[in-house]
Amino acid sequence: MSLLILFLVPLFWGCSSKPSDRGTLLIVALDTNNASTPGHSSELLARTEEVLRKRFQSLGIRPSIEHDPQGRLWIRLPERNGNDLVAARRMISAGGVLELRLVHPQSREYIERELRGEGHEVLHETREIEGQEVVVRHLVENKPANGITGLYIENARVYEDPIRGAPDIHFSLNPEGARLFAELTQANVGRQLAILLNGEVYSAPLITGPITGGQVSITGQFTHEDASDLATLLANPLEVPLRIIEEQAY
């Protein structure tokens, strides 16, 4: 194994810190067919590497990241306990994709009658009501409203709701995102807006009036750990899905 690694080293590009003596090697492939923004492969690799470094930093991990001629990332994680490795895998695989989608104005009626509006799909939201988990179905548009996605997020943080005593996630949109969000809420007062993370509905609040300033909150049944992870993912979204294709100890 050591001879193989020595042979491969000259084929890598990019600067990285010296890997620790023992740990886990993850070889990661990028699905460039589904990139959210165009870009040269080398530029996309560099941006993806930077996002992963920020995500790992939130876990207190300093990995060695390199890439090979096939455009795959070789991520060497220093020896960690099992829970840390699970979290590291999640930070690689989770897209952190946020979308804001409008709910059909007759969502409940359509779902009860098993109707499907054109350009809509049924998604599920899990709520806790009187200590019981309840699944609510929403008929939502299948594209982001006004094109608003997580790429417009400037920062995200966890906020402790003083009334519920539970963590929420607050995020700020950049100026362009704030403008789009203000236009969206002004034009759709009285409708529900579904907030999706990685394709799952976390909440679907009613738009009661125009919202300016680009400040948005996500209320859900989060643990503090889950809320912290989601805030990290939202603040550092990936432009392209990643897939771990090989994992080995070194």
Coordinates of N, CA and C in Angstrom, one line a residue:
M1 N 0.8 -1.2 0.0 CA 0.0 0.0 0.0 C 0.9 1.3 0.0
S2 N 1.9 1.3 0.7 CA 2.8 2.5 0.8 C 3.4 2.8 -0.5
L3 N 3.8 1.7 -1.3 CA 4.4 1.9 -2.6 C 3.4 2.6 -3.6
L4 N 2.1 2.1 -3.4 CA 1.1 2.6 -4.3 C 0.9 4.1 -4.0
I5 N 0.8 4.5 -2.8 CA 0.6 5.9 -2.4 C 1.8 6.8 -2.9
L6 N 3.0 6.3 -2.8 CA 4.2 7.0 -3.3 C 4.1 7.2 -4.8
F7 N 3.6 6.2 -5.5 CA 3.5 6.3 -6.9 C 2.4 7.3 -7.3
L8 N 1.4 7.5 -6.6 CA 0.3 8.3 -6.9 C 0.5 9.8 -6.6
V9 N 1.4 10.1 -5.6 CA 1.5 11.4 -5.2 C 1.9 12.4 -6.3
P10 N 2.8 12.1 -7.2 CA 3.1 13.1 -8.2 C 2.0 13.4 -9.2
L11 N 0.9 12.6 -9.2 CA -0.2 12.8 -10.1 C -1.2 13.8 -9.6
F12 N -1.1 14.3 -8.3 CA -2.0 15.2 -7.7 C -1.6 16.6 -7.9
W13 N -2.7 17.5 -7.9 CA -2.5 18.9 -8.0 C -3.1 19.5 -6.8
G14 N -2.7 20.7 -6.4 CA -3.3 21.5 -5.3 C -2.4 21.4 -4.1
C15 N -2.5 22.4 -3.3 CA -1.8 22.5 -2.0 C -2.6 21.9 -0.9
S16 N -2.0 21.2 0.0 CA -2.7 20.7 1.2 C -1.7 20.5 2.3
S17 N -2.2 20.4 3.5 CA -1.3 20.1 4.6 C -0.9 18.7 4.6
K18 N 0.2 18.3 5.3 CA 0.6 17.0 5.3 C -0.4 16.1 6.1
P19 N -0.8 15.0 5.5 CA -1.8 14.2 6.1 C -1.2 13.5 7.4
S20 N -2.1 13.2 8.3 CA -1.6 12.5 9.6 C -1.2 11.1 9.2
D21 N -0.5 10.5 10.2 CA 0.0 9.1 9.9 C -1.1 8.1 9.7
R22 N -2.2 8.3 10.4 CA -3.3 7.3 10.4 C -4.6 8.0 10.2
G23 N -5.5 7.4 9.5 CA -6.8 8.0 9.3 C -7.6 7.3 8.2
T24 N -8.5 8.0 7.6 CA -9.4 7.4 6.6 C -9.3 8.2 5.3
L25 N -9.1 7.5 4.2 CA -9.1 8.1 2.9 C -10.5 7.9 2.2
L26 N -11.0 9.0 1.8 CA -12.3 9.0 1.0 C -12.1 9.6 -0.4
I27 N -12.4 8.8 -1.4 CA -12.3 9.2 -2.8 C -13.7 9.6 -3.2
V28 N -13.8 10.9 -3.6 CA -15.1 11.5 -3.9 C -15.2 11.9 -5.4
A29 N -16.3 11.6 -6.0 CA -16.6 11.9 -7.4 C -17.6 13.1 -7.4
L30 N -17.4 14.0 -8.4 CA -18.3 15.1 -8.6 C -19.3 14.8 -9.7
D31 N -20.6 15.0 -9.5 CA -21.5 14.8 -10.6 C -21.7 16.2 -11.4
T32 N -20.8 16.4 -12.3 CA -20.7 17.7 -13.0 C -21.9 17.8 -14.0
N33 N -22.6 16.8 -14.2 CA -23.8 16.9 -15.1 C -24.9 17.6 -14.4
N34 N -24.9 17.7 -13.1 CA -25.9 18.4 -12.3 C -25.4 19.6 -11.6
A35 N -24.4 20.2 -12.1 CA -23.8 21.4 -11.4 C -24.9 22.5 -11.5
S36 N -25.0 23.3 -10.4 CA -26.0 24.4 -10.4 C -25.5 25.6 -11.1
T37 N -24.2 25.8 -11.2 CA -23.7 26.9 -11.9 C -22.6 26.4 -12.9
P38 N -22.5 27.0 -14.0 CA -21.5 26.6 -15.0 C -20.1 27.0 -14.5
G39 N -19.1 26.3 -15.0 CA -17.7 26.7 -14.6 C -16.8 25.6 -15.2
H40 N -15.5 26.0 -15.4 CA -14.5 25.1 -15.8 C -14.2 24.1 -14.7
S41 N -13.9 22.9 -15.1 CA -13.8 21.8 -14.1 C -12.8 22.1 -13.0
S42 N -11.6 22.7 -13.4 CA -10.6 23.1 -12.4 C -11.2 24.1 -11.4
E43 N -12.0 25.1 -11.9 CA -12.6 26.1 -11.0 C -13.6 25.5 -10.1
L44 N -14.4 24.5 -10.7 CA -15.4 23.9 -9.9 C -14.8 23.0 -8.8
L45 N -13.7 22.3 -9.1 CA -13.0 21.6 -8.1 C -12.5 22.4 -7.0
A46 N -11.9 23.6 -7.3 CA -11.4 24.5 -6.3 C -12.5 25.0 -5.4
R47 N -13.6 25.4 -6.0 CA -14.7 25.9 -5.2 C -15.3 24.8 -4.3
T48 N -15.4 23.6 -4.8 CA -15.9 22.4 -4.1 C -15.0 22.1 -2.9
E49 N -13.7 22.2 -3.2 CA -12.7 21.9 -2.1 C -12.8 22.9 -1.0
E50 N -13.0 24.2 -1.4 CA -13.1 25.3 -0.4 C -14.4 25.1 0.5
V51 N -15.5 24.7 -0.2 CA -16.7 24.5 0.6 C -16.5 23.3 1.6
L52 N -15.9 22.3 1.2 CA -15.7 21.1 2.1 C -14.8 21.5 3.2
R53 N -13.7 22.3 3.0 CA -12.8 22.7 4.0 C -13.6 23.5 5.1
K54 N -14.5 24.4 4.7 CA -15.3 25.2 5.6 C -16.3 24.2 6.4
R55 N -16.8 23.3 5.7 CA -17.7 22.3 6.4 C -17.0 21.5 7.5
F56 N -15.8 21.0 7.1 CA -15.0 20.2 8.0 C -14.5 21.1 9.2
Q57 N -14.3 22.4 8.9 CA -13.8 23.3 10.0 C -14.9 23.4 11.1
S58 N -16.1 23.3 10.7 CA -17.2 23.4 11.7 C -17.2 22.2 12.6
L59 N -16.6 21.1 12.1 CA -16.5 19.8 12.9 C -15.2 19.8 13.7
G60 N -14.3 20.7 13.5 CA -13.0 20.7 14.1 C -12.0 19.8 13.4
I61 N -12.3 19.5 12.1 CA -11.4 18.6 11.3 C -10.6 19.4 10.3
R62 N -9.3 19.0 10.2 CA -8.5 19.6 9.2 C -8.0 18.6 8.2
P63 N -8.7 18.3 7.2 CA -8.3 17.3 6.2 C -7.2 17.7 5.3
S64 N -6.7 16.7 4.6 CA -5.8 16.9 3.5 C -6.7 16.6 2.2
I65 N -6.8 17.5 1.3 CA -7.6 17.4 0.1 C -6.8 17.6 -1.1
E66 N -6.8 16.6 -2.0 CA -6.1 16.7 -3.3 C -7.0 16.2 -4.4
H67 N -6.7 16.4 -5.6 CA -7.5 15.9 -6.7 C -6.6 15.2 -7.7
D68 N -7.2 14.3 -8.4 CA -6.4 13.5 -9.4 C -6.8 13.9 -10.8
P69 N -6.1 13.4 -11.9 CA -6.4 13.8 -13.2 C -7.8 13.5 -13.7
Q70 N -8.5 12.6 -13.0 CA -9.9 12.3 -13.3 C -10.9 13.2 -12.7
G71 N -10.4 14.2 -12.0 CA -11.3 15.2 -11.3 C -12.0 14.7 -10.1
R72 N -11.4 13.7 -9.5 CA -11.9 13.2 -8.2 C -11.1 13.8 -7.0
L73 N -11.8 14.0 -5.9 CA -11.2 14.5 -4.7 C -10.7 13.3 -3.8
W74 N -9.5 13.4 -3.4 CA -8.9 12.5 -2.4 C -8.8 13.2 -1.1
I75 N -9.7 12.8 -0.2 CA -9.8 13.4 1.1 C -9.2 12.5 2.2
R76 N -8.2 13.0 2.9 CA -7.6 12.2 4.0 C -8.0 12.8 5.3
L77 N -8.7 12.1 6.1 CA -9.2 12.6 7.4 C -8.3 12.0 8.5
P78 N -7.8 12.8 9.4 CA -7.0 12.2 10.5 C -7.9 11.3 11.3
E79 N -7.2 10.4 12.0 CA -7.9 9.4 12.8 C -8.9 10.0 13.7
R80 N -10.2 9.6 13.6 CA -11.3 10.2 14.5 C -12.1 9.1 15.1
N81 N -12.9 9.4 16.0 CA -13.8 8.3 16.5 C -14.9 8.1 15.5
G82 N -15.7 7.1 15.7 CA -16.7 6.7 14.7 C -17.8 7.7 14.5
N83 N -18.2 8.5 15.5 CA -19.2 9.5 15.3 C -18.7 10.6 14.4
D84 N -17.5 11.0 14.6 CA -16.9 12.1 13.8 C -16.8 11.7 12.4
L85 N -16.5 10.4 12.1 CA -16.4 9.9 10.7 C -17.7 9.9 10.1
V86 N -18.8 9.6 10.8 CA -20.1 9.6 10.3 C -20.5 11.1 9.9
A87 N -20.2 12.0 10.8 CA -20.5 13.4 10.5 C -19.7 13.9 9.3
A88 N -18.5 13.5 9.2 CA -17.6 13.9 8.0 C -18.3 13.3 6.7
R89 N -18.7 12.1 6.7 CA -19.4 11.6 5.5 C -20.6 12.4 5.2
R90 N -21.4 12.8 6.2 CA -22.6 13.6 6.0 C -22.2 14.9 5.3
M91 N -21.1 15.5 5.8 CA -20.7 16.8 5.3 C -20.3 16.7 3.8
I92 N -19.9 15.6 3.4 CA -19.5 15.4 2.0 C -20.7 15.1 1.1
S93 N -21.6 14.2 1.6 CA -22.7 13.8 0.8 C -23.9 14.7 0.8
A94 N -24.1 15.5 1.9 CA -25.3 16.4 2.0 C -25.1 17.6 1.1
G95 N -26.0 17.9 0.2 CA -25.9 19.0 -0.7 C -26.1 20.3 0.0
G96 N -27.0 20.4 1.0 CA -27.3 21.6 1.7 C -28.1 22.5 0.7
V97 N -29.0 21.9 -0.1 CA -29.7 22.6 -1.1 C -31.0 23.2 -0.5
L98 N -31.1 24.5 -0.4 CA -32.3 25.1 0.1 C -33.1 25.7 -1.1
E99 N -34.4 25.5 -1.1 CA -35.3 26.0 -2.1 C -36.5 26.6 -1.4
L100 N -37.0 27.7 -1.9 CA -38.3 28.3 -1.5 C -39.3 28.1 -2.6
R101 N -40.4 27.3 -2.3 CA -41.4 27.0 -3.3 C -42.8 27.4 -2.8
L102 N -43.6 27.9 -3.7 CA -44.9 28.2 -3.4 C -45.8 27.0 -3.3
V103 N -46.7 27.0 -2.3 CA -47.7 25.9 -2.2 C -48.9 26.3 -3.0
H104 N -49.5 25.3 -3.7 CA -50.7 25.5 -4.5 C -51.8 26.1 -3.6
P105 N -52.5 27.2 -4.1 CA -53.6 27.8 -3.2 C -54.7 26.9 -2.8
Q106 N -54.9 25.8 -3.6 CA -55.9 24.8 -3.2 C -55.3 23.5 -2.9
S107 N -54.2 23.5 -2.2 CA -53.4 22.3 -1.9 C -54.2 21.3 -1.2
R108 N -54.8 21.6 -0.1 CA -55.6 20.6 0.6 C -56.7 19.9 -0.2
E109 N -57.5 20.8 -0.9 CA -58.5 20.3 -1.8 C -58.0 19.4 -2.9
Y110 N -57.0 19.8 -3.5 CA -56.4 19.0 -4.6 C -55.9 17.6 -4.1
I111 N -55.2 17.6 -3.0 CA -54.7 16.4 -2.4 C -55.8 15.5 -2.0
E112 N -56.9 16.0 -1.4 CA -58.0 15.2 -1.0 C -58.7 14.5 -2.2
R113 N -58.8 15.3 -3.3 CA -59.4 14.8 -4.5 C -58.4 14.0 -5.4
E114 N -57.2 13.9 -4.9 CA -56.1 13.2 -5.7 C -55.9 13.9 -7.0
L115 N -55.9 15.2 -7.0 CA -55.6 16.0 -8.2 C -54.2 16.5 -8.2
R116 N -53.6 16.7 -9.3 CA -52.3 17.2 -9.4 C -52.2 18.4 -10.3
G117 N -51.9 19.6 -9.8 CA -51.8 20.7 -10.7 C -50.6 20.6 -11.6
E118 N -50.7 21.2 -12.8 CA -49.5 21.1 -13.7 C -48.3 21.9 -13.1
G119 N -47.2 21.3 -13.1 CA -46.0 21.9 -12.6 C -45.9 21.8 -11.1
H120 N -46.6 20.9 -10.5 CA -46.6 20.8 -9.0 C -46.3 19.3 -8.6
E121 N -45.9 19.1 -7.4 CA -45.7 17.8 -6.9 C -46.1 17.8 -5.4
V122 N -46.4 16.6 -4.9 CA -46.8 16.4 -3.5 C -45.5 16.1 -2.6
L123 N -45.3 16.9 -1.6 CA -44.2 16.7 -0.7 C -44.7 16.7 0.7
H124 N -43.9 16.1 1.6 CA -44.3 15.9 3.0 C -43.6 16.7 4.0
E125 N -44.3 17.2 5.0 CA -43.7 17.9 6.1 C -44.1 17.1 7.4
T126 N -43.1 16.9 8.2 CA -43.3 16.2 9.5 C -43.4 17.3 10.6
R127 N -44.5 17.3 11.3 CA -44.7 18.2 12.4 C -45.0 17.5 13.7
E128 N -44.7 18.1 14.8 CA -45.0 17.5 16.1 C -46.1 18.3 16.7
I129 N -47.3 17.6 16.9 CA -48.5 18.2 17.5 C -48.9 17.4 18.7
E130 N -48.8 18.1 19.9 CA -49.2 17.5 21.2 C -48.4 16.2 21.4
G131 N -47.1 16.3 21.1 CA -46.2 15.2 21.4 C -46.2 14.1 20.4
Q132 N -47.0 14.2 19.3 CA -47.1 13.2 18.3 C -46.6 13.7 17.0
E133 N -45.9 12.9 16.2 CA -45.5 13.3 14.9 C -46.6 13.1 13.9
V134 N -46.9 14.2 13.2 CA -47.9 14.2 12.2 C -47.3 14.6 10.8
V135 N -47.7 13.8 9.8 CA -47.2 14.1 8.4 C -48.2 14.9 7.7
V136 N -47.8 16.0 7.2 CA -48.7 16.9 6.4 C -48.3 16.9 5.0
R137 N -49.2 16.7 4.1 CA -48.8 16.8 2.6 C -49.1 18.1 2.0
H138 N -48.2 18.6 1.2 CA -48.4 19.9 0.5 C -48.2 19.7 -1.0
L139 N -49.1 20.3 -1.8 CA -48.9 20.4 -3.2 C -48.1 21.6 -3.6
V140 N -46.9 21.4 -3.9 CA -46.0 22.6 -4.1 C -45.5 22.6 -5.6
E141 N -45.1 23.8 -6.0 CA -44.5 24.0 -7.3 C -43.2 23.2 -7.4
N142 N -42.9 22.7 -8.5 CA -41.7 21.8 -8.6 C -40.4 22.6 -9.0
K143 N -40.5 24.0 -8.9 CA -39.3 24.8 -9.2 C -39.3 25.9 -8.1
P144 N -38.1 26.4 -7.8 CA -38.0 27.4 -6.8 C -38.7 28.7 -7.2
A145 N -39.5 29.3 -6.3 CA -40.2 30.5 -6.5 C -39.2 31.7 -6.8
N146 N -39.4 32.4 -7.9 CA -38.5 33.5 -8.2 C -37.1 33.1 -8.3
G147 N -36.8 31.8 -8.5 CA -35.5 31.2 -8.6 C -34.7 31.3 -7.3
I148 N -35.3 31.4 -6.2 CA -34.6 31.6 -4.9 C -34.1 30.2 -4.4
T149 N -32.8 30.1 -4.3 CA -32.2 28.9 -3.7 C -31.1 29.3 -2.7
G150 N -30.5 28.3 -2.2 CA -29.4 28.6 -1.2 C -28.2 29.3 -1.7
L151 N -28.1 29.4 -3.0 CA -26.9 30.1 -3.5 C -27.0 31.6 -3.2
Y152 N -28.2 32.1 -2.8 CA -28.3 33.5 -2.4 C -28.0 33.8 -0.9
I153 N -27.7 32.7 -0.2 CA -27.5 32.9 1.3 C -26.2 33.5 1.6
E154 N -26.1 34.5 2.4 CA -24.9 35.1 2.9 C -24.3 34.4 4.1
N155 N -25.2 34.1 5.1 CA -24.8 33.4 6.3 C -26.0 32.7 6.9
A156 N -25.7 31.8 7.8 CA -26.8 31.0 8.5 C -26.3 30.8 9.9
R157 N -27.2 30.8 10.8 CA -26.8 30.5 12.2 C -28.0 29.8 12.9
V158 N -27.7 29.3 14.1 CA -28.7 28.6 14.9 C -29.2 29.7 16.0
Y159 N -30.5 29.7 16.1 CA -31.1 30.7 17.1 C -32.0 29.9 18.0
E160 N -31.9 30.1 19.3 CA -32.7 29.4 20.3 C -34.0 30.2 20.5
D161 N -35.1 29.6 20.2 CA -36.4 30.2 20.3 C -36.7 30.2 21.8
P162 N -36.8 31.4 22.4 CA -37.1 31.5 23.9 C -38.4 31.0 24.3
I163 N -39.4 31.0 23.4 CA -40.7 30.5 23.8 C -40.8 29.0 23.7
R164 N -40.3 28.4 22.6 CA -40.4 27.0 22.4 C -39.2 26.2 23.1
G165 N -38.1 27.0 23.4 CA -37.0 26.4 24.0 C -36.3 25.4 23.1
A166 N -36.4 25.6 21.8 CA -35.9 24.7 20.8 C -35.1 25.6 19.7
P167 N -34.1 24.9 19.0 CA -33.3 25.7 18.1 C -34.1 25.9 16.7
D168 N -33.9 27.1 16.2 CA -34.4 27.4 14.8 C -33.1 27.8 14.0
I169 N -33.3 27.9 12.7 CA -32.2 28.3 11.8 C -32.6 29.6 11.2
H170 N -31.7 30.6 11.3 CA -31.9 31.9 10.7 C -30.9 32.1 9.6
F171 N -31.3 32.6 8.5 CA -30.3 32.9 7.4 C -30.6 34.2 6.8
S172 N -29.5 34.8 6.2 CA -29.6 36.1 5.6 C -29.4 35.9 4.1
L173 N -30.1 36.6 3.2 CA -29.9 36.6 1.8 C -29.1 37.7 1.4
N174 N -28.3 37.5 0.3 CA -27.5 38.6 -0.2 C -28.4 39.7 -0.9
P175 N -27.9 40.9 -1.3 CA -28.8 41.9 -1.8 C -29.7 41.4 -2.9
E176 N -29.2 40.7 -3.9 CA -30.0 40.2 -5.0 C -31.1 39.2 -4.5
G177 N -30.7 38.3 -3.6 CA -31.7 37.4 -3.0 C -32.7 38.1 -2.2
A178 N -32.3 39.1 -1.4 CA -33.3 39.9 -0.7 C -34.3 40.6 -1.6
R179 N -33.8 41.1 -2.7 CA -34.7 41.8 -3.7 C -35.7 40.8 -4.2
L180 N -35.3 39.6 -4.6 CA -36.1 38.6 -5.2 C -37.1 38.1 -4.1
F181 N -36.7 38.0 -2.9 CA -37.6 37.5 -1.8 C -38.7 38.6 -1.5
A182 N -38.3 39.8 -1.5 CA -39.3 40.9 -1.3 C -40.3 40.9 -2.4
E183 N -39.9 40.7 -3.7 CA -40.8 40.7 -4.8 C -41.8 39.5 -4.6
L184 N -41.2 38.3 -4.2 CA -42.0 37.1 -4.1 C -43.0 37.3 -3.0
T185 N -42.7 37.8 -1.9 CA -43.6 37.9 -0.8 C -44.7 38.9 -1.0
Q186 N -44.3 40.0 -1.7 CA -45.2 41.1 -2.0 C -46.3 40.6 -3.0
A187 N -45.9 39.8 -3.9 CA -46.8 39.3 -5.0 C -47.7 38.1 -4.5
N188 N -47.4 37.5 -3.4 CA -48.1 36.3 -3.0 C -48.6 36.3 -1.5
V189 N -49.0 37.5 -1.1 CA -49.6 37.6 0.3 C -50.8 36.7 0.4
G190 N -50.9 35.9 1.5 CA -52.0 35.0 1.6 C -51.7 33.5 1.2
R191 N -50.6 33.3 0.6 CA -50.2 32.0 0.1 C -49.1 31.4 1.1
Q192 N -49.0 30.1 1.1 CA -48.0 29.4 1.8 C -46.7 29.3 1.0
L193 N -45.6 29.4 1.7 CA -44.3 29.3 1.1 C -43.6 28.1 1.7
A194 N -43.3 27.1 1.0 CA -42.7 25.9 1.5 C -41.2 26.1 1.5
I195 N -40.5 25.8 2.7 CA -39.1 26.0 2.8 C -38.5 24.5 2.8
L196 N -37.7 24.2 1.7 CA -37.2 22.9 1.5 C -35.7 22.9 1.8
L197 N -35.3 21.8 2.4 CA -33.8 21.5 2.6 C -33.6 20.1 2.0
N198 N -32.8 20.0 1.0 CA -32.4 18.7 0.4 C -33.7 18.0 0.0
G199 N -34.7 18.8 -0.6 CA -35.9 18.1 -1.1 C -37.0 17.8 0.0
E200 N -36.7 18.2 1.2 CA -37.7 17.9 2.3 C -38.3 19.1 2.8
V201 N -39.6 19.2 3.0 CA -40.3 20.4 3.5 C -40.1 20.4 5.1
Y202 N -39.5 21.6 5.5 CA -39.3 21.8 6.9 C -40.3 22.6 7.5
S203 N -40.9 23.5 6.8 CA -42.0 24.4 7.2 C -42.7 25.0 6.0
A204 N -43.9 25.4 6.2 CA -44.7 26.0 5.1 C -45.5 27.2 5.6
P205 N -44.8 28.2 6.1 CA -45.5 29.4 6.7 C -46.4 30.1 5.7
L206 N -47.4 30.8 6.2 CA -48.2 31.7 5.4 C -47.6 33.1 5.2
I207 N -47.6 33.6 4.0 CA -47.0 34.9 3.7 C -48.1 35.9 4.1
T208 N -47.8 36.7 5.2 CA -48.8 37.6 5.7 C -48.5 39.1 5.2
G209 N -47.4 39.3 4.5 CA -47.1 40.6 4.0 C -45.7 40.6 3.4
P210 N -45.4 41.6 2.7 CA -44.0 41.7 2.1 C -42.9 41.6 3.1
I211 N -41.9 40.9 2.8 CA -40.8 40.7 3.7 C -39.5 41.3 3.1
T212 N -39.0 42.4 3.6 CA -37.8 43.0 3.1 C -36.7 42.8 4.0
G213 N -35.5 43.0 3.5 CA -34.3 42.8 4.4 C -33.6 41.5 4.2
G214 N -34.3 40.5 3.6 CA -33.7 39.2 3.3 C -33.4 38.4 4.5
Q215 N -34.2 38.5 5.6 CA -34.0 37.6 6.8 C -35.1 36.6 6.8
V216 N -34.7 35.3 6.9 CA -35.6 34.2 6.8 C -35.3 33.2 8.0
S217 N -36.3 32.6 8.5 CA -36.2 31.6 9.6 C -36.8 30.3 9.2
I218 N -36.2 29.2 9.7 CA -36.7 27.9 9.5 C -37.0 27.3 10.8
T219 N -38.3 27.0 11.1 CA -38.7 26.3 12.3 C -39.0 24.9 12.1
G220 N -38.4 24.0 12.8 CA -38.6 22.6 12.6 C -38.4 21.8 13.9
Q221 N -38.5 20.5 13.8 CA -38.2 19.7 15.0 C -36.7 19.3 15.0
F222 N -35.8 20.3 15.3 CA -34.4 20.1 15.2 C -33.8 19.8 16.6
T223 N -32.8 18.9 16.6 CA -32.0 18.8 17.8 C -30.9 19.9 17.6
H224 N -30.2 20.2 18.6 CA -29.1 21.3 18.5 C -28.1 20.8 17.5
E225 N -27.7 19.5 17.5 CA -26.7 19.0 16.6 C -27.2 19.1 15.2
D226 N -28.5 18.7 14.9 CA -29.0 18.8 13.6 C -29.1 20.2 13.1
A227 N -29.5 21.1 14.0 CA -29.6 22.5 13.6 C -28.3 23.1 13.2
S228 N -27.3 22.7 14.0 CA -25.9 23.2 13.7 C -25.4 22.7 12.4
D229 N -25.6 21.4 12.1 CA -25.2 20.8 10.9 C -25.9 21.5 9.7
L230 N -27.2 21.7 9.8 CA -28.0 22.3 8.7 C -27.5 23.7 8.5
A231 N -27.2 24.5 9.5 CA -26.8 25.9 9.4 C -25.4 25.9 8.6
T232 N -24.6 24.9 8.9 CA -23.3 24.8 8.3 C -23.5 24.5 6.8
L233 N -24.4 23.6 6.5 CA -24.6 23.2 5.1 C -25.2 24.3 4.3
L234 N -26.1 25.1 4.9 CA -26.8 26.2 4.2 C -25.7 27.3 4.0
A235 N -24.9 27.6 4.9 CA -23.9 28.6 4.8 C -22.8 28.2 3.7
N236 N -22.7 26.9 3.5 CA -21.6 26.4 2.5 C -22.3 25.4 1.6
P237 N -23.1 25.9 0.7 CA -23.8 24.9 -0.2 C -22.9 24.5 -1.3
L238 N -23.1 23.2 -1.7 CA -22.3 22.7 -2.9 C -23.0 23.0 -4.2
E239 N -22.2 23.2 -5.2 CA -22.8 23.5 -6.5 C -23.1 22.3 -7.3
V240 N -22.5 21.2 -6.8 CA -22.7 19.9 -7.6 C -22.7 18.8 -6.6
P241 N -23.6 17.8 -6.8 CA -23.7 16.6 -5.9 C -22.3 15.9 -5.9
L242 N -22.0 15.3 -4.7 CA -20.8 14.6 -4.5 C -21.2 13.1 -4.1
R243 N -20.3 12.2 -4.4 CA -20.6 10.8 -4.1 C -19.3 10.2 -3.7
I244 N -19.3 9.5 -2.5 CA -18.1 8.8 -2.0 C -18.0 7.5 -2.7
I245 N -17.0 7.3 -3.5 CA -16.9 6.1 -4.3 C -16.0 5.0 -3.7
E246 N -15.2 5.5 -2.8 CA -14.2 4.5 -2.2 C -13.8 5.0 -0.8
E247 N -13.7 4.1 0.2 CA -13.3 4.5 1.5 C -12.3 3.4 2.0
Q248 N -11.2 3.9 2.6 CA -10.2 2.9 3.1 C -9.4 3.6 4.2
A249 N -8.9 2.7 5.1 CA -8.1 3.2 6.2 C -6.6 3.3 5.6
Y250 N -5.8 4.2 6.2 CA -4.4 4.3 5.8 C -3.6 4.4 7.0

